[in-house]
Tab-separated table of C-alpha atoms and ligand atoms in Angstrom:
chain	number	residue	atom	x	y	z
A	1	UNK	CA	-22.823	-0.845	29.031
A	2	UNK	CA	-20.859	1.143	31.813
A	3	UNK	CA	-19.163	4.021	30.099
A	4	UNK	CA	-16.638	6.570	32.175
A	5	UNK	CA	-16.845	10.221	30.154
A	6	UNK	CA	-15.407	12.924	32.418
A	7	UNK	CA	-17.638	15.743	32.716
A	8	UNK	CA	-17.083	19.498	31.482
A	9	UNK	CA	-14.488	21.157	33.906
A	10	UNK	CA	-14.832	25.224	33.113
A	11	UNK	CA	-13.426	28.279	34.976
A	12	UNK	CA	-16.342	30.391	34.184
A	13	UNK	CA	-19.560	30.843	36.306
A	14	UNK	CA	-21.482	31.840	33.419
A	15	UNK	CA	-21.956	32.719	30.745
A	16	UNK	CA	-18.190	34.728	29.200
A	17	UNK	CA	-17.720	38.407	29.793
A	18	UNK	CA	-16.211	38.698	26.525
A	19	UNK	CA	-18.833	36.907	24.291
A	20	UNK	CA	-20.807	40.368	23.135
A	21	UNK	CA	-17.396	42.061	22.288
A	22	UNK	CA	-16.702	39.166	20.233
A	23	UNK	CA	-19.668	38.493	18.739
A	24	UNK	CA	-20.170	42.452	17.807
A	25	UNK	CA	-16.196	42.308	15.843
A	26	UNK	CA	-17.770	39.408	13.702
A	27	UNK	CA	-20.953	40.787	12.460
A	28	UNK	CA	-19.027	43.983	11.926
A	29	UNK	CA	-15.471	43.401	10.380
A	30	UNK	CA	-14.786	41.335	7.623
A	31	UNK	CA	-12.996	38.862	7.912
A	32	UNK	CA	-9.889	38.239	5.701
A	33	UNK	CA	-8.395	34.883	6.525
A	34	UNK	CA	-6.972	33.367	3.153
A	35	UNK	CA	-8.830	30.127	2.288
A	36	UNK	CA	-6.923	26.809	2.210
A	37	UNK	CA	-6.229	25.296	-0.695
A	38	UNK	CA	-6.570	21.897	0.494
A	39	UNK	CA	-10.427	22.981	1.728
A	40	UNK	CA	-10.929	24.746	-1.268
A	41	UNK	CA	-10.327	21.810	-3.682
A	42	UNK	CA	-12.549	19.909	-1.151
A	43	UNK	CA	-15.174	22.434	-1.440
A	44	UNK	CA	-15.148	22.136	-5.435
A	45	UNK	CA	-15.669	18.290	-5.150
A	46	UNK	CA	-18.616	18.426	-2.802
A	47	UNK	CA	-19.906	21.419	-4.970
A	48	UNK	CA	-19.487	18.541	-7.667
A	49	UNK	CA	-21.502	15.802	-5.741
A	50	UNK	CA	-24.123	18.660	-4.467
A	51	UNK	CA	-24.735	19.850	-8.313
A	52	UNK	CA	-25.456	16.308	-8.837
A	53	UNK	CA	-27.730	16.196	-6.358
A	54	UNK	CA	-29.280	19.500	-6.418
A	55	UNK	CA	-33.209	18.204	-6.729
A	56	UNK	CA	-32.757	17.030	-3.031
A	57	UNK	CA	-32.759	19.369	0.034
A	58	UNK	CA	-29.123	19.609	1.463
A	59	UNK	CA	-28.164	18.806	5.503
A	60	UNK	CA	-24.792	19.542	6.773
A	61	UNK	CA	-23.081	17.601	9.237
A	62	UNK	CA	-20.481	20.124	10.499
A	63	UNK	CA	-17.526	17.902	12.767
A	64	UNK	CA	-19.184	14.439	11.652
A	65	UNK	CA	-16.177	13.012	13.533
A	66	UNK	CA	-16.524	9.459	12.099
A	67	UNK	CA	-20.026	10.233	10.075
A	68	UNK	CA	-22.118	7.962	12.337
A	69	UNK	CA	-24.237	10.624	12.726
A	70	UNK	CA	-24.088	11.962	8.845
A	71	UNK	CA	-25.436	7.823	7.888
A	72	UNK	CA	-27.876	7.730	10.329
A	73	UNK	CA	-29.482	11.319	9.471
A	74	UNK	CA	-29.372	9.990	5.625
A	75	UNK	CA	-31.582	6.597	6.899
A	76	UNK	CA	-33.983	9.249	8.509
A	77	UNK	CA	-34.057	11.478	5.349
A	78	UNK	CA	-33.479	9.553	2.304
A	79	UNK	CA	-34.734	12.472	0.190
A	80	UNK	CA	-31.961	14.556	0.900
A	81	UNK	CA	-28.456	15.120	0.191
A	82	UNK	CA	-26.088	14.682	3.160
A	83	UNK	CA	-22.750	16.721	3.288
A	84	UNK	CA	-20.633	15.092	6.620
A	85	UNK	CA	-17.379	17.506	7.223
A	86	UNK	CA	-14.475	16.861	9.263
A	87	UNK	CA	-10.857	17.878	9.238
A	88	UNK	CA	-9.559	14.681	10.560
A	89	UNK	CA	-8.437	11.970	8.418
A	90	UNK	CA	-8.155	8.857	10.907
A	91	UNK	CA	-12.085	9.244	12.423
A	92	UNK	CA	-13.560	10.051	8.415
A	93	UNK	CA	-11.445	6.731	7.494
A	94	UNK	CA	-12.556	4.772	10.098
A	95	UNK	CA	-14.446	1.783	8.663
A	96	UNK	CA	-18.223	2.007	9.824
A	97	UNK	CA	-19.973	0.152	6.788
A	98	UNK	CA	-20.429	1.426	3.278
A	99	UNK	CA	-22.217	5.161	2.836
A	100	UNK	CA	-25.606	5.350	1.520
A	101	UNK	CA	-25.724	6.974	-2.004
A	102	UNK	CA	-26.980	10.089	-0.570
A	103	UNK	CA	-24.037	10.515	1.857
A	104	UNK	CA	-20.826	12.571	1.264
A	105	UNK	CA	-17.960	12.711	3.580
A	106	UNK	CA	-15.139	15.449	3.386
A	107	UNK	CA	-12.062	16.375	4.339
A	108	UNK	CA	-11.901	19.993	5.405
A	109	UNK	CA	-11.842	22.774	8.008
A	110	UNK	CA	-14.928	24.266	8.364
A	111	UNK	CA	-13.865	27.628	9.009
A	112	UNK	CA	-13.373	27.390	5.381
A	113	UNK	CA	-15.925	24.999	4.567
A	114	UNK	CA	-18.753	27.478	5.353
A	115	UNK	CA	-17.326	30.144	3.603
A	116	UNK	CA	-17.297	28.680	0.860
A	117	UNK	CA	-20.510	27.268	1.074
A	118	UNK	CA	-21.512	31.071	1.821
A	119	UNK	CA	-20.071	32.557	-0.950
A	120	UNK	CA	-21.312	29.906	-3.804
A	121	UNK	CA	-25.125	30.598	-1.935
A	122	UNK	CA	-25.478	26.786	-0.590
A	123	UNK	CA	-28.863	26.799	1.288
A	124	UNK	CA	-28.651	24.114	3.941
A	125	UNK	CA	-32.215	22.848	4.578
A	126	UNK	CA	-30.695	21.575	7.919
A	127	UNK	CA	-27.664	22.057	9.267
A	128	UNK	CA	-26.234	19.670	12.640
A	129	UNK	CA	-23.414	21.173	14.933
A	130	UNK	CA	-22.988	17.854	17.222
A	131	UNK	CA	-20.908	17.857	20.451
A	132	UNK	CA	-18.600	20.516	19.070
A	133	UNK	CA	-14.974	20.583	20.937
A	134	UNK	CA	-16.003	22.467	24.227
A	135	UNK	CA	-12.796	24.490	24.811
A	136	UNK	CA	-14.321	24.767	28.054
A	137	UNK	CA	-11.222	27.460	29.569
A	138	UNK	CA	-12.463	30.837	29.556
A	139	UNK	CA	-9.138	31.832	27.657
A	140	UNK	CA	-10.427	29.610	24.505
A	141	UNK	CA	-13.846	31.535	23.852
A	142	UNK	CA	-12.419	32.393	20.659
A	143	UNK	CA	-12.140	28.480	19.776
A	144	UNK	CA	-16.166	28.048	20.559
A	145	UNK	CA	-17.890	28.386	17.686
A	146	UNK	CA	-19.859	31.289	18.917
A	147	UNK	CA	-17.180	33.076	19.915
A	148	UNK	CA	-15.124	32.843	16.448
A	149	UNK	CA	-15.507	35.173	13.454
A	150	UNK	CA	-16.782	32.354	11.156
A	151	UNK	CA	-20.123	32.470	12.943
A	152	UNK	CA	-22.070	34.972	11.147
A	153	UNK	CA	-21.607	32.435	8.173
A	154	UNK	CA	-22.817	29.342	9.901
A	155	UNK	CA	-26.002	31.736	10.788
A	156	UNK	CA	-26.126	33.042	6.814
A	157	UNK	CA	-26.678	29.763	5.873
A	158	UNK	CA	-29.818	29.341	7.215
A	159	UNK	CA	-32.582	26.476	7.734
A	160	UNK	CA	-32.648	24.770	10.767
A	161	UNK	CA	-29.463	24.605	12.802
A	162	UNK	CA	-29.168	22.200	16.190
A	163	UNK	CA	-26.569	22.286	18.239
A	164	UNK	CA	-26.228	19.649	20.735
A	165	UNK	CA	-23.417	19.048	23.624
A	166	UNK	CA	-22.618	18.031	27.142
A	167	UNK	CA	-22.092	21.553	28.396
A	168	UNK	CA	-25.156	23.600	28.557
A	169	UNK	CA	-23.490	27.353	29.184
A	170	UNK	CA	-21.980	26.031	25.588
A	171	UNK	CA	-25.148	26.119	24.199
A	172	UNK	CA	-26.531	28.833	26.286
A	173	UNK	CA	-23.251	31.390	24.533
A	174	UNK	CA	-24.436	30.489	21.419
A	175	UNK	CA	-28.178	31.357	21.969
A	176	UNK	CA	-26.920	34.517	23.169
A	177	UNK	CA	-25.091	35.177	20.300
A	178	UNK	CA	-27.766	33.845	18.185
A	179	UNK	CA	-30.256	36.652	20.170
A	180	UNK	CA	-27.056	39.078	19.607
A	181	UNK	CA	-26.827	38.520	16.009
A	182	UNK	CA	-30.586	37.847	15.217
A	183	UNK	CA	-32.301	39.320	17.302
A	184	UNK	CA	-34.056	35.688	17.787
A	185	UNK	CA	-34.430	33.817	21.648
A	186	UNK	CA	-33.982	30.103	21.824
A	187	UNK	CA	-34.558	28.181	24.600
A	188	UNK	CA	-31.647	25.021	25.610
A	189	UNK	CA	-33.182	22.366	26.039
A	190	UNK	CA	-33.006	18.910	27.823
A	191	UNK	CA	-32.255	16.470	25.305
A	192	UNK	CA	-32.658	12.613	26.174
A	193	UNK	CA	-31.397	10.424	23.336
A	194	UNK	CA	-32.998	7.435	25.169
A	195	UNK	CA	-31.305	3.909	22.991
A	196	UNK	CA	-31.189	5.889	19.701
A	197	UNK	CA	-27.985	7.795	19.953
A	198	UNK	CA	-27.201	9.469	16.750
A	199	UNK	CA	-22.923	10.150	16.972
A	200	UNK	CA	-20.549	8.300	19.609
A	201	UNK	CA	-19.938	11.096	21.475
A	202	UNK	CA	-23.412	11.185	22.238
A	203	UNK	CA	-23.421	8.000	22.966
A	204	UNK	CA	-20.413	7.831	25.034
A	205	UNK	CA	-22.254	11.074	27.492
A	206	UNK	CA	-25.083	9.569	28.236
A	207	UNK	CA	-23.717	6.062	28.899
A	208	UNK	CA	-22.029	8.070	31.883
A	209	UNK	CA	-24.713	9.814	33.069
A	210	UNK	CA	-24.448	13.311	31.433
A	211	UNK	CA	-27.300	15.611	31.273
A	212	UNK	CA	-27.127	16.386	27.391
A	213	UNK	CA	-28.506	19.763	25.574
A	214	UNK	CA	-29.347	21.058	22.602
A	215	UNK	CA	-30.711	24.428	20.409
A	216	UNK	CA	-32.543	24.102	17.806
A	217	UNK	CA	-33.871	26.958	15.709
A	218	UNK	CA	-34.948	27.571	11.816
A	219	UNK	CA	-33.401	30.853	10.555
A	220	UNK	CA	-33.801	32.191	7.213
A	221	UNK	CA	-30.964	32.660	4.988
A	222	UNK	CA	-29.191	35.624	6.147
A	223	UNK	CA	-27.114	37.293	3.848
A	224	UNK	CA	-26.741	40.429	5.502
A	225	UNK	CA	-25.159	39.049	9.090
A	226	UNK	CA	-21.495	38.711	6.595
A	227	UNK	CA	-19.505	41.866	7.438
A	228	UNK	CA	-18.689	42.710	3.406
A	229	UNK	CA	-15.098	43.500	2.626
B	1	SAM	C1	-16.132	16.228	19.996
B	1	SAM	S1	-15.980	15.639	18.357
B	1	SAM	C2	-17.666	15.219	17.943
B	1	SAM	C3	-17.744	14.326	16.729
B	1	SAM	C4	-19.150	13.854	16.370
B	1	SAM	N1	-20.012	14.959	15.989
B	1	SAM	C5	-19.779	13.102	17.505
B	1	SAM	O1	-20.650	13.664	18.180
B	1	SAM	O2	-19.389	11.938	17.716
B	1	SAM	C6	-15.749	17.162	17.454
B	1	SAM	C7	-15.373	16.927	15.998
B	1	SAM	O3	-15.268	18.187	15.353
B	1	SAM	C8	-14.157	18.143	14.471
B	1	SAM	N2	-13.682	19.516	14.268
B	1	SAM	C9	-13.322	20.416	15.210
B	1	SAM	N3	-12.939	21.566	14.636
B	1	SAM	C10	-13.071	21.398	13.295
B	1	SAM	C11	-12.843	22.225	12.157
B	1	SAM	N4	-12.358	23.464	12.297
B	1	SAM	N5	-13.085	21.730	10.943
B	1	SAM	C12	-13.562	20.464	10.790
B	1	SAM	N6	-13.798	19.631	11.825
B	1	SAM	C13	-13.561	20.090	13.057
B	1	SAM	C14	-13.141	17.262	15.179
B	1	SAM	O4	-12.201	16.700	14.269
B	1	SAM	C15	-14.038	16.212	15.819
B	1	SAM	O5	-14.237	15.094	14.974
């Protein structure tokens, strides 16, 4: 199968000027952006399922976009509990067969979602960030998740994040904000799903021709990056 998926179309050469400026206000400044309700109540239910749960090693799923991805990670890890979040309704509701017993999908905006997670000390064994919107003007940095002030929670988390997308200088921000904040260097890598494409998006890239990338690195959990009020 032919598939047409335009390619990433950015104004920057490299790398953004204004990534260590932004980077540096997030590990340093707390940040007070009330939390939604609406996230918060869908917070309390996964903290529900997860208590439940809470022999089995957690995986997040951050912007499971239809939670393709979240069923097929639960196939290859049936030990664990799987946590897919997106905030919208239509792609979690789309019909894709029924979820394995060890799968959760929410409702929610991360930006909350991982604070909360944060604050009630959720230890994500492995944590997926795949094909993230690319926001791929220069102008929306702030929109990458690198470049917003939720990141030194995704990194607090800990365990093994991977990042994958179409746009490598996405991934190559974030390990220099990862090398900012952690002091750690991670390589990008190729990454060549061959048949076994684990989200559409994925899918949809390589069917036309992409080069695809991703990060992958185990952190511990890391309290300290969260800016305290
Ligand atoms: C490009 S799609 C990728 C979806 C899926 N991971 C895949 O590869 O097929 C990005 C997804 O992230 C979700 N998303 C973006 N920002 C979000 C946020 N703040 N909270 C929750 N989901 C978000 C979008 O709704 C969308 O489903």
């Amino acid at each position: 199968m032919q598939a047409t998926s335009r390619r990433i179309v950015t104004n920057q050469a490299g790398p953004h000027q204004g990534l260590e400026a932004r980077v540096a206000r997030a590990l340093q400044y707390p940040w007070r952006k009330p939390i939604a309700d609406h996230t918060r109540e869908a917070f309390a239910a996964a903290a529900r399922w997860r208590e439940a749960r809470c022999d089995m090693p957690l995986m997040l799923d951050a912007g499971c976009g239809v939670g393709i991805s979240t069923r097929r990670l639960a196939e290859a890890f049936p030990d664990h509990a799987l946590i897919g979040v997106d905030r919208s309704d239509s792609r979690l509701s789309r019909e894709h067969g029924p979820l394995p017993g060890n799968v959760l999908l929410v409702r929610a905006d991360l930006v909350d979602f991982w604070r909360l997670a944060f604050q009630a000390g959720w230890r994500p064994a492995r944590h997926y960030l795949l094909y993230p919107n690319p926001y791929p003007k220069a102008s929306l940095l702030k929109l990458r998740w690198h470049g917003h002030p939720v990141l030194p929670f995704i990194l607090a988390l800990g365990g093994r994040l991977e990042l994958r997308s179409n746009w490598r200088l996405y991934l190559e921000e974030f390990s220099l904000a990862l090398r900012q904040a952690t002091g750690r260097e991670v390589a990008v890598e190729a990454h060549d799903p061959g048949a076994a494409y684990l989200t559409p998006f994925e899918k949809k890239y390589h069917l036309s021709g992409q080069p695809l990338w991703r990060l992958v690195v185990k952190l511990p959990h890391y309290p300290e990056l969260v800016a305290k009020a």
